[in-house]
Coordinates of C-alpha atoms and ligand atoms in Angstrom, one line a residue:
M1 CA 118.2 91.2 127.2
R2 CA 115.3 92.7 125.2
P3 CA 114.8 93.8 121.6
R4 CA 115.2 97.5 120.9
D5 CA 112.2 99.8 121.7
L6 CA 109.4 98.5 119.3
S7 CA 106.6 100.3 121.0
A8 CA 106.0 102.5 117.9
H9 CA 105.6 99.4 115.8
Q10 CA 102.0 98.2 115.3
A11 CA 101.8 94.5 116.0
Y12 CA 100.6 92.6 113.0
V13 CA 97.5 90.6 113.8
P14 CA 96.8 88.2 110.8
G15 CA 93.1 87.3 110.1
R16 CA 92.2 84.0 111.6
G17 CA 91.7 81.0 109.4
A18 CA 88.4 79.1 109.1
E19 CA 89.8 76.2 111.1
E20 CA 90.7 78.4 114.1
V21 CA 87.3 80.0 114.1
A22 CA 85.5 76.7 113.7
R23 CA 87.4 75.2 116.7
E24 CA 86.5 78.2 118.8
L25 CA 82.8 78.0 117.9
G26 CA 82.7 74.2 118.0
M27 CA 81.7 74.0 114.3
D28 CA 82.9 71.9 111.4
P29 CA 85.3 74.1 109.3
D30 CA 83.3 73.0 106.2
E31 CA 80.2 74.8 107.6
L32 CA 82.1 78.1 107.6
T33 CA 82.4 80.4 104.6
K34 CA 85.5 82.6 104.9
L35 CA 85.1 85.9 103.2
S36 CA 87.5 88.0 105.2
S37 CA 90.8 87.8 103.4
N38 CA 90.0 88.4 99.8
E39 CA 91.2 85.0 98.7
N40 CA 90.3 83.3 95.4
P41 CA 87.2 81.1 96.0
H42 CA 88.1 79.0 93.0
G43 CA 91.5 78.1 94.6
P44 CA 94.7 77.8 92.6
S45 CA 94.8 76.9 88.9
P46 CA 95.2 73.1 88.4
D47 CA 98.3 74.0 86.4
A48 CA 99.8 75.6 89.4
V49 CA 99.0 72.6 91.6
A50 CA 100.7 70.3 89.0
A51 CA 103.8 72.6 89.0
I52 CA 103.9 72.4 92.8
E53 CA 103.8 68.6 92.6
D54 CA 106.6 68.6 90.0
A55 CA 108.8 70.9 92.1
A56 CA 108.2 69.0 95.3
P57 CA 111.0 66.3 94.9
E58 CA 113.6 69.1 94.4
V59 CA 113.0 71.2 97.5
H60 CA 116.3 70.1 99.0
V61 CA 118.0 72.4 96.5
Y62 CA 118.1 76.3 96.8
P63 CA 115.9 78.2 94.3
K64 CA 117.5 79.9 91.4
S65 CA 118.5 83.1 93.0
S66 CA 117.4 85.4 90.3
H67 CA 114.1 83.7 89.6
T68 CA 114.7 84.2 85.9
D69 CA 112.0 82.0 84.5
L70 CA 109.3 84.0 86.4
T71 CA 110.9 87.4 85.8
D72 CA 111.3 86.7 82.1
A73 CA 107.6 85.7 81.8
L74 CA 106.5 88.7 83.8
A75 CA 108.8 91.0 81.8
E76 CA 107.2 89.6 78.6
R77 CA 103.7 90.1 80.0
W78 CA 104.4 93.7 80.8
D79 CA 106.8 94.6 78.1
L80 CA 109.6 95.3 80.5
A81 CA 113.2 94.1 80.8
S82 CA 113.6 91.1 83.1
E83 CA 115.7 93.2 85.6
Q84 CA 112.7 95.5 86.1
V85 CA 110.8 92.7 87.9
W86 CA 111.7 92.3 91.6
V87 CA 110.2 88.9 92.7
S88 CA 109.3 88.8 96.4
A89 CA 107.6 86.8 99.2
G90 CA 104.1 88.3 98.4
A91 CA 103.5 92.0 97.6
D92 CA 104.3 92.6 101.3
G93 CA 107.9 91.4 100.5
A94 CA 108.0 93.8 97.5
L95 CA 106.9 96.7 99.8
D96 CA 109.8 95.9 102.1
Y97 CA 112.3 95.8 99.3
L98 CA 111.2 99.3 98.3
S99 CA 111.4 100.6 101.9
R100 CA 114.9 99.2 102.2
A101 CA 116.0 100.7 98.9
F102 CA 114.6 104.1 99.6
L103 CA 114.3 105.0 103.2
E104 CA 117.0 106.5 105.3
P105 CA 116.4 106.8 109.1
G106 CA 113.8 109.5 109.8
D107 CA 112.5 109.7 106.2
R108 CA 108.7 110.2 106.0
V109 CA 106.2 108.2 104.0
L110 CA 102.6 109.3 103.0
T111 CA 100.0 106.6 103.4
P112 CA 96.2 106.4 102.7
E113 CA 93.8 106.5 105.7
P114 CA 91.9 104.3 105.8
G115 CA 94.4 102.0 104.2
F116 CA 96.5 98.9 104.1
A117 CA 98.3 98.4 107.5
Y118 CA 101.5 97.1 106.0
Y119 CA 102.6 100.5 104.5
P120 CA 103.2 102.2 107.9
M121 CA 104.5 99.0 109.3
S122 CA 107.1 98.4 106.6
A123 CA 108.2 102.1 106.8
R124 CA 108.7 101.9 110.6
Y125 CA 110.6 98.6 110.3
H126 CA 112.9 100.6 108.1
H127 CA 113.3 103.5 110.5
G128 CA 110.8 105.7 108.6
E129 CA 108.1 107.9 109.9
V130 CA 104.5 108.0 108.8
A131 CA 102.1 110.7 107.6
E132 CA 98.6 110.1 106.2
Y133 CA 96.2 111.4 103.6
D134 CA 92.5 111.3 104.4
L135 CA 90.5 109.4 101.8
S136 CA 87.3 109.8 103.7
K137 CA 87.4 113.5 102.9
A138 CA 86.0 112.8 99.4
D139 CA 82.6 111.3 98.6
D140 CA 82.8 107.6 98.1
F141 CA 86.4 107.6 99.2
A142 CA 87.2 108.9 95.7
Q143 CA 90.9 108.8 95.0
T144 CA 92.2 111.9 93.3
S145 CA 95.7 113.4 92.9
E146 CA 94.2 116.4 94.8
V147 CA 93.4 114.4 97.9
V148 CA 97.0 113.1 98.0
L149 CA 98.7 116.4 97.1
D150 CA 96.7 118.3 99.7
A151 CA 98.5 116.3 102.4
Y152 CA 101.8 115.8 100.6
D153 CA 104.8 117.5 102.2
G154 CA 107.9 116.2 100.4
E155 CA 107.6 112.6 101.8
R156 CA 110.2 110.1 100.4
I157 CA 107.5 107.5 99.5
V158 CA 103.8 108.1 98.6
Y159 CA 101.6 105.0 98.5
V160 CA 98.5 104.7 96.3
T161 CA 96.4 101.6 96.4
T162 CA 94.3 101.0 93.4
P163 CA 91.9 99.3 93.7
H164 CA 92.0 100.4 97.3
N165 CA 91.7 98.1 100.3
P166 CA 89.3 98.3 102.1
T167 CA 87.0 100.7 100.1
G168 CA 87.4 99.3 96.5
S169 CA 87.9 102.8 95.1
E170 CA 90.3 103.4 92.2
M171 CA 92.6 106.3 91.2
P172 CA 92.1 107.2 87.5
R173 CA 95.1 107.0 85.2
D174 CA 95.2 110.8 84.7
D175 CA 95.4 111.4 88.5
I176 CA 98.3 109.0 88.8
V177 CA 100.1 110.8 86.1
E178 CA 99.3 114.1 87.7
L179 CA 100.7 112.8 91.0
L180 CA 103.9 111.5 89.4
E181 CA 104.5 114.8 87.7
S182 CA 103.7 117.0 90.8
V183 CA 105.8 115.4 93.5
D184 CA 109.4 116.4 94.2
D185 CA 112.3 114.7 92.3
E186 CA 113.2 112.7 95.4
T187 CA 109.8 111.2 96.0
L188 CA 108.9 107.7 94.9
V189 CA 105.3 106.9 94.2
V190 CA 104.4 103.3 94.9
V191 CA 101.2 102.2 93.2
D192 CA 100.0 99.0 94.9
E193 CA 97.9 96.9 92.4
A194 CA 97.4 93.9 94.6
Y195 CA 93.8 93.8 93.2
G196 CA 94.7 95.0 89.7
E197 CA 93.4 91.9 87.9
Y198 CA 89.8 92.7 89.0
S199 CA 90.0 96.3 87.7
D200 CA 89.1 97.5 84.2
E201 CA 91.6 100.4 84.6
P202 CA 95.0 100.0 82.8
S203 CA 98.0 99.0 85.0
S204 CA 100.4 101.8 86.0
I205 CA 103.2 99.4 84.9
E206 CA 102.6 101.0 81.5
L207 CA 103.7 104.3 82.9
L208 CA 107.2 103.0 83.8
A209 CA 108.3 103.7 80.2
E210 CA 108.0 107.4 81.0
H211 CA 108.4 107.8 84.7
D212 CA 111.4 106.8 86.9
N213 CA 109.8 107.9 90.2
L214 CA 107.3 105.0 90.1
A215 CA 107.2 101.4 91.4
V216 CA 104.1 99.1 91.0
T217 CA 103.5 96.2 93.3
R218 CA 101.4 93.1 92.3
T219 CA 100.7 89.7 93.8
F220 CA 99.8 86.1 93.0
S221 CA 97.7 86.0 96.2
K222 CA 94.4 87.2 94.8
A223 CA 93.3 86.5 91.2
F224 CA 96.0 83.8 90.8
G225 CA 94.9 82.0 94.0
L226 CA 98.4 81.5 95.5
A227 CA 98.1 83.4 98.8
G228 CA 99.5 80.5 100.8
L229 CA 102.7 80.4 98.7
R230 CA 103.7 84.0 99.4
I231 CA 104.7 85.3 95.9
G232 CA 104.5 88.7 94.4
Y233 CA 106.6 91.3 92.7
A234 CA 107.4 95.0 92.1
A235 CA 107.8 96.4 88.6
V236 CA 110.4 99.2 88.7
P237 CA 112.2 101.6 86.4
E238 CA 115.1 100.2 84.2
E239 CA 117.6 102.5 86.0
W240 CA 117.4 100.6 89.2
A241 CA 118.7 97.3 87.8
D242 CA 121.5 97.0 90.3
A243 CA 119.4 97.7 93.5
Y244 CA 117.4 94.4 93.7
A245 CA 120.5 92.3 94.6
R246 CA 121.4 94.8 97.3
V247 CA 118.0 94.8 99.1
N248 CA 116.4 91.4 98.6
T249 CA 116.3 88.7 101.2
P250 CA 118.3 85.7 100.0
F251 CA 116.0 83.0 98.5
A252 CA 112.9 84.8 99.8
A253 CA 110.7 83.4 97.0
S254 CA 110.8 79.6 96.9
E255 CA 111.3 77.6 93.8
V256 CA 107.9 75.9 94.4
A257 CA 106.3 79.4 94.6
C258 CA 108.1 80.6 91.5
R259 CA 107.1 77.6 89.4
A260 CA 103.5 77.7 90.6
A261 CA 103.3 81.4 89.8
L262 CA 104.7 80.8 86.3
A263 CA 102.1 78.1 85.7
A264 CA 99.3 80.3 87.1
L265 CA 100.4 83.1 84.8
G266 CA 99.9 80.8 81.9
D267 CA 96.4 79.7 82.9
E268 CA 94.6 82.7 81.6
E269 CA 91.3 80.8 81.7
H270 CA 91.5 80.3 85.4
V271 CA 92.2 84.0 86.0
E272 CA 89.4 85.1 83.7
K273 CA 87.0 82.7 85.6
S274 CA 88.1 84.1 88.9
V275 CA 87.7 87.7 87.8
E276 CA 84.3 87.0 86.3
T277 CA 83.1 85.5 89.5
A278 CA 84.3 88.5 91.5
K279 CA 82.7 90.9 89.2
W280 CA 79.4 89.1 89.5
A281 CA 79.7 88.9 93.3
R282 CA 80.5 92.5 93.8
E283 CA 77.4 93.5 91.8
H284 CA 75.3 90.9 93.7
Y285 CA 76.5 92.5 97.0
R286 CA 75.7 96.0 95.9
A287 CA 72.3 95.1 94.6
N288 CA 71.2 92.9 97.5
L289 CA 72.9 93.9 100.8
E290 CA 70.6 96.0 103.0
A291 CA 73.4 98.4 103.7
E292 CA 75.2 101.3 102.0
T293 CA 77.9 99.9 99.8
W294 CA 80.6 101.5 97.7
P295 CA 81.6 100.8 94.0
S296 CA 84.5 98.4 94.0
G297 CA 87.2 97.6 91.4
A298 CA 88.4 94.7 93.6
N299 CA 87.3 91.3 94.8
F300 CA 85.4 92.6 97.9
V301 CA 82.8 95.2 98.8
L302 CA 82.7 97.6 101.8
A303 CA 79.3 97.8 103.5
E304 CA 78.1 100.1 106.2
V305 CA 76.3 97.9 108.6
G306 CA 76.2 99.8 111.9
D307 CA 78.1 98.1 114.7
A308 CA 80.6 96.3 112.6
S309 CA 82.1 94.2 115.4
A310 CA 78.6 93.0 116.5
V311 CA 77.6 92.3 112.9
A312 CA 80.8 90.4 112.1
E313 CA 80.5 88.3 115.3
A314 CA 76.9 87.4 114.7
A315 CA 77.6 86.6 111.1
Q316 CA 80.5 84.3 112.2
K317 CA 78.2 82.4 114.5
R318 CA 76.0 81.8 111.5
G319 CA 78.9 80.5 109.5
V320 CA 80.0 83.5 107.5
I321 CA 83.3 85.2 108.3
V322 CA 83.7 88.8 107.1
R323 CA 86.2 91.5 108.0
D324 CA 85.2 94.1 110.6
T325 CA 87.0 97.2 109.4
S326 CA 87.3 98.9 112.8
S327 CA 91.1 98.4 112.6
F328 CA 91.0 100.5 109.4
G329 CA 89.3 103.2 111.3
L330 CA 85.9 102.3 109.8
P331 CA 84.0 100.8 112.9
E332 CA 80.6 100.9 111.1
C333 CA 81.7 98.9 108.1
V334 CA 82.5 95.3 107.2
R335 CA 84.5 94.2 104.1
V336 CA 83.1 91.1 102.5
S337 CA 85.1 89.2 99.9
C338 CA 83.6 87.9 96.7
G339 CA 83.0 84.2 97.1
T340 CA 81.6 81.6 94.6
R341 CA 78.0 82.4 93.6
E342 CA 76.7 80.1 96.3
E343 CA 79.0 81.6 99.0
T344 CA 78.1 85.1 98.0
R345 CA 74.3 84.5 98.1
R346 CA 74.8 82.9 101.5
A347 CA 76.8 85.9 102.7
V348 CA 74.0 88.3 101.6
E349 CA 71.4 86.2 103.3
V350 CA 73.3 86.0 106.6
L351 CA 74.4 89.6 106.6
N352 CA 70.9 90.8 105.9
E353 CA 69.5 88.7 108.7
V354 CA 72.1 89.9 111.2
I355 CA 71.7 93.6 110.2
A356 CA 67.9 93.3 110.7
D357 CA 68.3 91.5 114.0
L358 CA 70.7 94.1 115.4
D359 CA 68.8 97.1 114.1
Ligands
PMP1 N1 98.5 95.3 99.2 C1 97.2 95.3 99.6 C2 96.4 96.5 99.3 C3 96.6 94.1 100.1 O1 95.3 94.1 100.5 C4 97.4 93.0 100.3 C5 96.9 91.7 100.9 N2 96.1 91.8 102.0 C6 98.8 93.1 100.0 C7 99.3 94.2 99.4 C8 99.8 92.0 100.2 O2 99.5 90.8 99.6 P1 100.4 89.6 99.6 O3 101.6 89.9 100.5 O4 99.6 88.4 100.0 O5 100.9 89.5 98.1

Protein backbone atom coordinates (compact mmCIF):
# COMPACT_ATOMS: atom_id res chain seq x y z
CA MET A 1 0.00 0.00 0.00
CA ARG A 2 1.39 3.42 -0.97
CA PRO A 3 -0.02 6.96 -1.18
CA ARG A 4 -1.07 8.17 -4.65
CA ASP A 5 1.74 9.42 -6.92
CA LEU A 6 3.05 12.49 -5.11
CA SER A 7 6.18 12.94 -7.21
CA ALA A 8 4.91 16.25 -8.63
CA HIS A 9 4.59 17.62 -5.08
CA GLN A 10 7.54 19.54 -3.74
CA ALA A 11 8.41 18.27 -0.27
CA TYR A 12 8.12 20.99 2.33
CA VAL A 13 11.40 21.49 4.17
CA PRO A 14 10.85 23.83 7.11
CA GLY A 15 13.72 26.09 8.23
CA ARG A 16 15.58 24.59 11.17
CA GLY A 17 15.20 26.09 14.62
CA ALA A 18 18.11 27.55 16.60
CA GLU A 19 18.12 24.54 18.91
CA GLU A 20 18.62 22.02 16.09
CA VAL A 21 21.41 24.11 14.55
CA ALA A 22 23.08 24.60 17.95
CA ARG A 23 23.04 20.87 18.62
CA GLU A 24 24.65 20.17 15.26
CA LEU A 25 27.36 22.78 15.80
CA GLY A 26 27.93 21.90 19.44
CA MET A 27 26.94 25.44 20.47
CA ASP A 28 24.67 26.85 23.14
CA PRO A 29 21.36 27.94 21.46
CA ASP A 30 21.71 31.27 23.30
CA GLU A 31 24.87 31.98 21.31
CA LEU A 32 22.88 31.79 18.06
CA THR A 33 20.97 34.65 16.45
CA LYS A 34 18.24 33.23 14.21
CA LEU A 35 17.43 35.63 11.41
CA SER A 36 16.18 33.14 8.84
CA SER A 37 12.40 32.94 9.35
CA ASN A 38 11.25 36.58 9.62
CA GLU A 39 10.04 36.13 13.18
CA ASN A 40 9.38 39.00 15.58
CA PRO A 41 12.56 39.64 17.62
CA HIS A 42 10.47 41.23 20.40
CA GLY A 43 8.44 38.03 20.82
CA PRO A 44 4.71 38.05 21.48
CA SER A 45 2.82 40.88 23.17
CA PRO A 46 2.63 40.39 26.97
CA ASP A 47 -1.16 40.68 26.54
CA ALA A 48 -1.09 37.68 24.21
CA VAL A 49 0.96 35.70 26.72
CA ALA A 50 -1.60 36.52 29.45
CA ALA A 51 -4.45 35.46 27.12
CA ILE A 52 -2.70 32.13 26.46
CA GLU A 53 -2.34 31.54 30.20
CA ASP A 54 -6.00 32.41 30.77
CA ALA A 55 -7.12 30.03 28.03
CA ALA A 56 -4.89 27.15 29.15
CA PRO A 57 -7.25 25.57 31.74
CA GLU A 58 -9.95 25.27 29.08
CA VAL A 59 -8.11 23.40 26.36
CA HIS A 60 -10.16 20.26 26.97
CA VAL A 61 -13.07 22.06 25.28
CA TYR A 62 -13.32 22.49 21.49
CA PRO A 63 -12.88 26.07 20.22
CA LYS A 64 -15.86 28.17 19.20
CA SER A 65 -16.24 26.89 15.66
CA SER A 66 -16.87 30.26 14.07
CA HIS A 67 -14.13 32.11 15.99
CA THR A 68 -16.57 35.00 16.36
CA ASP A 69 -14.64 37.11 18.87
CA LEU A 70 -11.66 37.27 16.55
CA THR A 71 -13.63 37.64 13.31
CA ASP A 72 -15.70 40.46 14.87
CA ALA A 73 -12.55 42.29 15.96
CA LEU A 74 -10.89 41.86 12.56
CA ALA A 75 -14.09 42.89 10.78
CA GLU A 76 -14.13 46.08 12.85
CA ARG A 77 -10.43 46.68 12.18
CA TRP A 78 -10.97 46.44 8.41
CA ASP A 79 -14.52 47.73 8.11
CA LEU A 80 -15.87 44.40 6.85
CA ALA A 81 -18.71 42.09 7.85
CA SER A 82 -17.64 39.32 10.23
CA GLU A 83 -18.43 36.65 7.58
CA GLN A 84 -15.80 38.21 5.33
CA VAL A 85 -13.02 37.05 7.65
CA TRP A 86 -11.90 33.43 7.24
CA VAL A 87 -9.77 32.51 10.25
CA SER A 88 -7.18 29.81 9.58
CA ALA A 89 -4.11 28.00 10.88
CA GLY A 90 -1.61 30.63 9.69
CA ALA A 91 -1.84 32.41 6.36
CA ASP A 92 -0.83 29.03 4.88
CA GLY A 93 -4.17 27.66 6.09
CA ALA A 94 -5.98 30.59 4.44
CA LEU A 95 -4.18 29.87 1.15
CA ASP A 96 -5.41 26.26 1.38
CA TYR A 97 -9.01 27.34 1.99
CA LEU A 98 -8.85 29.51 -1.13
CA SER A 99 -7.37 26.64 -3.18
CA ARG A 100 -10.14 24.35 -1.96
CA ALA A 101 -12.83 26.90 -2.68
CA PHE A 102 -11.63 27.73 -6.19
CA LEU A 103 -9.64 24.97 -7.83
CA GLU A 104 -11.13 22.17 -9.89
CA PRO A 105 -8.74 19.38 -10.99
CA GLY A 106 -6.42 20.66 -13.74
CA ASP A 107 -7.06 24.37 -13.06
CA ARG A 108 -3.96 26.51 -13.40
CA VAL A 109 -2.60 29.08 -10.96
CA LEU A 110 -0.07 31.85 -11.71
CA THR A 111 2.66 32.34 -9.11
CA PRO A 112 5.60 34.75 -8.73
CA GLU A 113 9.11 33.43 -9.45
CA PRO A 114 11.09 33.88 -7.28
CA GLY A 115 8.31 33.47 -4.77
CA PHE A 116 6.80 31.86 -1.71
CA ALA A 117 6.92 28.07 -2.07
CA TYR A 118 3.52 27.37 -0.57
CA TYR A 119 1.48 28.80 -3.50
CA PRO A 120 2.47 26.03 -5.94
CA MET A 121 2.35 23.46 -3.17
CA SER A 122 -1.17 24.36 -2.10
CA ALA A 123 -2.31 24.42 -5.74
CA ARG A 124 -0.88 20.95 -6.38
CA TYR A 125 -2.37 19.54 -3.17
CA HIS A 126 -5.69 20.66 -4.62
CA HIS A 127 -5.06 19.04 -8.02
CA GLY A 128 -4.10 22.31 -9.71
CA GLU A 129 -1.27 23.08 -12.12
CA VAL A 130 1.27 25.84 -11.84
CA ALA A 131 2.52 28.60 -14.15
CA GLU A 132 4.93 31.39 -13.20
CA TYR A 133 5.54 35.07 -13.82
CA ASP A 134 9.14 36.20 -13.75
CA LEU A 135 9.81 38.96 -11.25
CA SER A 136 13.51 39.08 -12.05
CA LYS A 137 12.67 40.51 -15.50
CA ALA A 138 12.22 43.98 -14.00
CA ASP A 139 14.93 46.04 -12.28
CA ASP A 140 14.87 45.61 -8.51
CA PHE A 141 12.25 42.82 -8.85
CA ALA A 142 9.73 45.66 -9.33
CA GLN A 143 6.18 44.35 -9.15
CA THR A 144 3.91 45.81 -11.79
CA SER A 145 0.61 44.68 -13.31
CA GLU A 146 2.49 44.45 -16.61
CA VAL A 147 4.93 41.80 -15.35
CA VAL A 148 1.99 39.66 -14.19
CA LEU A 149 -0.28 40.29 -17.19
CA ASP A 150 2.55 39.48 -19.67
CA ALA A 151 2.54 35.92 -18.32
CA TYR A 152 -1.20 35.68 -17.55
CA ASP A 153 -3.15 33.19 -19.62
CA GLY A 154 -6.56 32.91 -17.96
CA GLU A 155 -5.34 31.13 -14.80
CA ARG A 156 -7.95 30.49 -12.11
CA ILE A 157 -5.86 32.06 -9.34
CA VAL A 158 -3.15 34.73 -9.63
CA TYR A 159 -0.96 35.27 -6.55
CA VAL A 160 0.61 38.60 -5.67
CA THR A 161 2.83 38.91 -2.59
CA THR A 162 3.23 42.43 -1.32
CA PRO A 163 5.60 43.03 0.36
CA HIS A 164 7.18 40.17 -1.54
CA ASN A 165 9.11 37.27 -0.02
CA PRO A 166 12.10 37.01 -0.53
CA THR A 167 12.81 40.33 -2.32
CA GLY A 168 10.88 42.84 -0.20
CA SER A 169 9.44 44.58 -3.30
CA GLU A 170 5.90 45.92 -3.30
CA MET A 171 3.14 46.21 -5.88
CA PRO A 172 1.67 49.73 -5.92
CA ARG A 173 -2.09 50.13 -5.34
CA ASP A 174 -2.73 51.32 -8.92
CA ASP A 175 -1.12 48.17 -10.34
CA ILE A 176 -3.22 45.93 -8.09
CA VAL A 177 -6.37 47.70 -9.28
CA GLU A 178 -5.20 47.39 -12.89
CA LEU A 179 -4.67 43.66 -12.39
CA LEU A 180 -8.10 43.17 -10.78
CA GLU A 181 -9.70 44.98 -13.69
CA SER A 182 -7.70 43.23 -16.44
CA VAL A 183 -8.05 39.54 -15.57
CA ASP A 184 -10.96 37.39 -16.80
CA ASP A 185 -14.20 37.20 -14.81
CA GLU A 186 -13.33 33.71 -13.54
CA THR A 187 -9.87 34.61 -12.19
CA LEU A 188 -9.32 35.21 -8.49
CA VAL A 189 -6.46 37.52 -7.47
CA VAL A 190 -4.99 36.55 -4.08
CA VAL A 191 -2.99 39.38 -2.53
CA ASP A 192 -0.79 37.91 0.20
CA GLU A 193 -0.01 40.57 2.81
CA ALA A 194 1.84 38.36 5.31
CA TYR A 195 4.25 41.28 5.79
CA GLY A 196 1.62 44.00 5.41
CA GLU A 197 2.15 45.61 8.82
CA TYR A 198 5.72 46.57 7.88
CA SER A 199 4.62 48.36 4.70
CA ASP A 200 3.57 51.99 4.28
CA GLU A 201 1.25 51.04 1.40
CA PRO A 202 -2.48 50.78 2.12
CA SER A 203 -3.90 47.25 2.47
CA SER A 204 -5.73 45.73 -0.49
CA ILE A 205 -8.46 44.76 1.97
CA GLU A 206 -9.83 48.25 1.28
CA LEU A 207 -10.42 47.18 -2.34
CA LEU A 208 -12.88 44.46 -1.33
CA ALA A 209 -15.66 47.04 -1.25
CA GLU A 210 -15.39 47.36 -5.02
CA HIS A 211 -13.90 44.08 -6.25
CA ASP A 212 -15.34 40.60 -5.87
CA ASN A 213 -12.42 38.80 -7.58
CA LEU A 214 -10.03 39.51 -4.70
CA ALA A 215 -8.97 37.77 -1.49
CA VAL A 216 -6.33 39.15 0.87
CA THR A 217 -4.37 36.91 3.24
CA ARG A 218 -2.77 38.13 6.47
CA THR A 219 -1.07 36.52 9.44
CA PHE A 220 -0.36 36.88 13.15
CA SER A 221 3.03 35.18 12.62
CA LYS A 222 5.11 38.27 11.86
CA ALA A 223 4.40 41.71 13.37
CA PHE A 224 2.10 40.15 16.00
CA GLY A 225 4.78 37.65 17.05
CA LEU A 226 2.57 34.53 17.15
CA ALA A 227 4.23 32.29 14.52
CA GLY A 228 4.24 29.29 16.84
CA LEU A 229 0.47 29.44 17.38
CA ARG A 230 -0.40 29.17 13.66
CA ILE A 231 -3.06 31.79 13.23
CA GLY A 232 -3.94 33.90 10.18
CA TYR A 233 -6.90 34.82 8.01
CA ALA A 234 -8.23 35.68 4.59
CA ALA A 235 -10.40 38.74 3.99
CA VAL A 236 -12.87 37.92 1.22
CA PRO A 237 -15.82 39.46 -0.66
CA GLU A 238 -19.20 39.58 1.07
CA GLU A 239 -20.73 37.34 -1.62
CA TRP A 240 -18.77 34.29 -0.44
CA ALA A 241 -20.36 34.17 3.02
CA ASP A 242 -21.49 30.55 2.72
CA ALA A 243 -18.20 29.12 1.39
CA TYR A 244 -16.03 29.19 4.55
CA ALA A 245 -18.06 26.52 6.35
CA ARG A 246 -17.76 24.32 3.26
CA VAL A 247 -13.96 24.47 2.94
CA ASN A 248 -12.48 24.96 6.39
CA THR A 249 -10.82 22.26 8.44
CA PRO A 250 -12.89 21.70 11.60
CA PHE A 251 -11.36 23.58 14.54
CA ALA A 252 -8.17 24.35 12.57
CA ALA A 253 -7.56 27.48 14.64
CA SER A 254 -7.35 26.71 18.35
CA GLU A 255 -9.14 28.73 21.01
CA VAL A 256 -5.74 29.54 22.58
CA ALA A 257 -4.54 30.92 19.24
CA CYS A 258 -7.74 32.91 18.66
CA ARG A 259 -7.62 34.47 22.12
CA ALA A 260 -3.93 35.29 21.80
CA ALA A 261 -4.53 36.85 18.37
CA LEU A 262 -7.37 38.97 19.78
CA ALA A 263 -5.12 40.21 22.60
CA ALA A 264 -2.23 40.85 20.18
CA LEU A 265 -4.55 42.85 17.93
CA GLY A 266 -5.41 45.06 20.88
CA ASP A 267 -1.78 45.75 21.83
CA GLU A 268 -1.07 48.39 19.21
CA GLU A 269 1.99 49.59 21.08
CA HIS A 270 3.69 46.21 20.70
CA VAL A 271 2.98 46.11 16.97
CA GLU A 272 4.25 49.68 16.54
CA LYS A 273 7.45 48.86 18.43
CA SER A 274 7.94 45.74 16.29
CA VAL A 275 7.42 47.66 13.04
CA GLU A 276 9.70 50.48 14.15
CA THR A 277 12.51 48.02 14.96
CA ALA A 278 12.10 46.33 11.57
CA LYS A 279 12.19 49.65 9.72
CA TRP A 280 15.35 50.66 11.55
CA ALA A 281 16.95 47.26 10.87
CA ARG A 282 16.22 47.17 7.16
CA GLU A 283 17.81 50.62 6.77
CA HIS A 284 20.76 49.48 8.87
CA TYR A 285 21.27 46.45 6.60
CA ARG A 286 20.98 48.55 3.46
CA ALA A 287 23.45 51.15 4.72
CA ASN A 288 26.02 48.77 6.18
CA LEU A 289 26.09 45.41 4.40
CA GLU A 290 28.98 45.09 1.95
CA ALA A 291 26.64 43.62 -0.67
CA GLU A 292 24.00 44.74 -3.11
CA THR A 293 20.66 44.95 -1.29
CA TRP A 294 17.14 45.78 -2.45
CA PRO A 295 14.54 48.14 -0.97
CA SER A 296 12.24 46.21 1.35
CA GLY A 297 8.76 46.89 2.67
CA ALA A 298 8.99 43.82 4.93
CA ASN A 299 10.92 42.69 8.02
CA PHE A 300 13.88 41.33 6.05
CA VAL A 301 16.36 42.38 3.38
CA LEU A 302 17.66 40.43 0.39
CA ALA A 303 21.42 40.74 -0.09
CA GLU A 304 23.58 39.55 -2.98
CA VAL A 305 26.57 37.92 -1.33
CA GLY A 306 28.12 35.61 -3.95
CA ASP A 307 27.96 31.95 -3.00
CA ALA A 308 24.90 32.08 -0.74
CA SER A 309 25.22 28.56 0.55
CA ALA A 310 28.88 29.11 1.60
CA VAL A 311 28.05 32.49 3.15
CA ALA A 312 25.07 31.13 5.09
CA GLU A 313 27.09 28.18 6.34
CA ALA A 314 30.05 30.32 7.45
CA ALA A 315 27.72 32.87 9.12
CA GLN A 316 25.99 30.04 10.97
CA LYS A 317 29.32 28.82 12.34
CA ARG A 318 29.79 32.34 13.68
CA GLY A 319 26.40 32.26 15.33
CA VAL A 320 24.13 34.04 12.83
CA ILE A 321 21.51 32.03 10.92
CA VAL A 322 20.32 33.62 7.67
CA ARG A 323 18.27 32.18 4.80
CA ASP A 324 20.17 31.02 1.73
CA THR A 325 17.70 31.82 -1.08
CA SER A 326 18.96 29.12 -3.49
CA SER A 327 15.66 27.30 -3.05
CA PHE A 328 13.92 30.47 -4.32
CA GLY A 329 16.13 30.34 -7.43
CA LEU A 330 18.47 33.05 -6.10
CA PRO A 331 21.70 31.14 -5.32
CA GLU A 332 23.76 34.31 -4.93
CA CYS A 333 21.56 35.88 -2.28
CA VAL A 334 20.71 35.53 1.37
CA ARG A 335 17.59 36.86 3.06
CA VAL A 336 18.30 38.27 6.49
CA SER A 337 15.47 39.03 8.91
CA CYS A 338 15.30 42.22 10.93
CA GLY A 339 16.42 41.48 14.49
CA THR A 340 16.66 43.69 17.55
CA ARG A 341 19.20 46.49 17.14
CA GLU A 342 21.86 44.37 18.81
CA GLU A 343 21.09 41.28 16.68
CA THR A 344 20.98 43.34 13.49
CA ARG A 345 24.36 44.99 14.20
CA ARG A 346 25.83 41.57 14.96
CA ALA A 347 24.43 40.14 11.70
CA VAL A 348 26.01 42.97 9.70
CA GLU A 349 29.35 42.42 11.40
CA VAL A 350 29.32 38.65 10.81
CA LEU A 351 28.03 38.80 7.24
CA ASN A 352 30.59 41.44 6.27
CA GLU A 353 33.41 39.33 7.77
CA VAL A 354 32.21 36.22 5.97
CA ILE A 355 31.72 38.00 2.63
CA ALA A 356 35.25 39.43 2.86
CA ASP A 357 36.76 36.05 3.85
CA LEU A 358 35.09 34.21 0.97
CA ASP A 359 35.89 36.88 -1.60
N1 LIG B 1 3.00 34.20 2.83
C1 LIG B 1 4.28 34.57 2.80
C2 LIG B 1 4.76 35.42 1.69
C3 LIG B 1 5.16 34.14 3.81
O1 LIG B 1 6.45 34.48 3.75
C4 LIG B 1 4.66 33.33 4.85
C5 LIG B 1 5.54 32.85 5.97
N2 LIG B 1 6.72 32.37 5.68
C6 LIG B 1 3.31 32.97 4.82
C7 LIG B 1 2.50 33.43 3.80
C8 LIG B 1 2.70 32.04 5.82
O2 LIG B 1 2.73 32.52 7.09
P1 LIG B 1 1.99 31.78 8.27
O3 LIG B 1 1.42 30.49 7.75
O4 LIG B 1 3.01 31.59 9.32
O5 LIG B 1 0.90 32.71 8.68
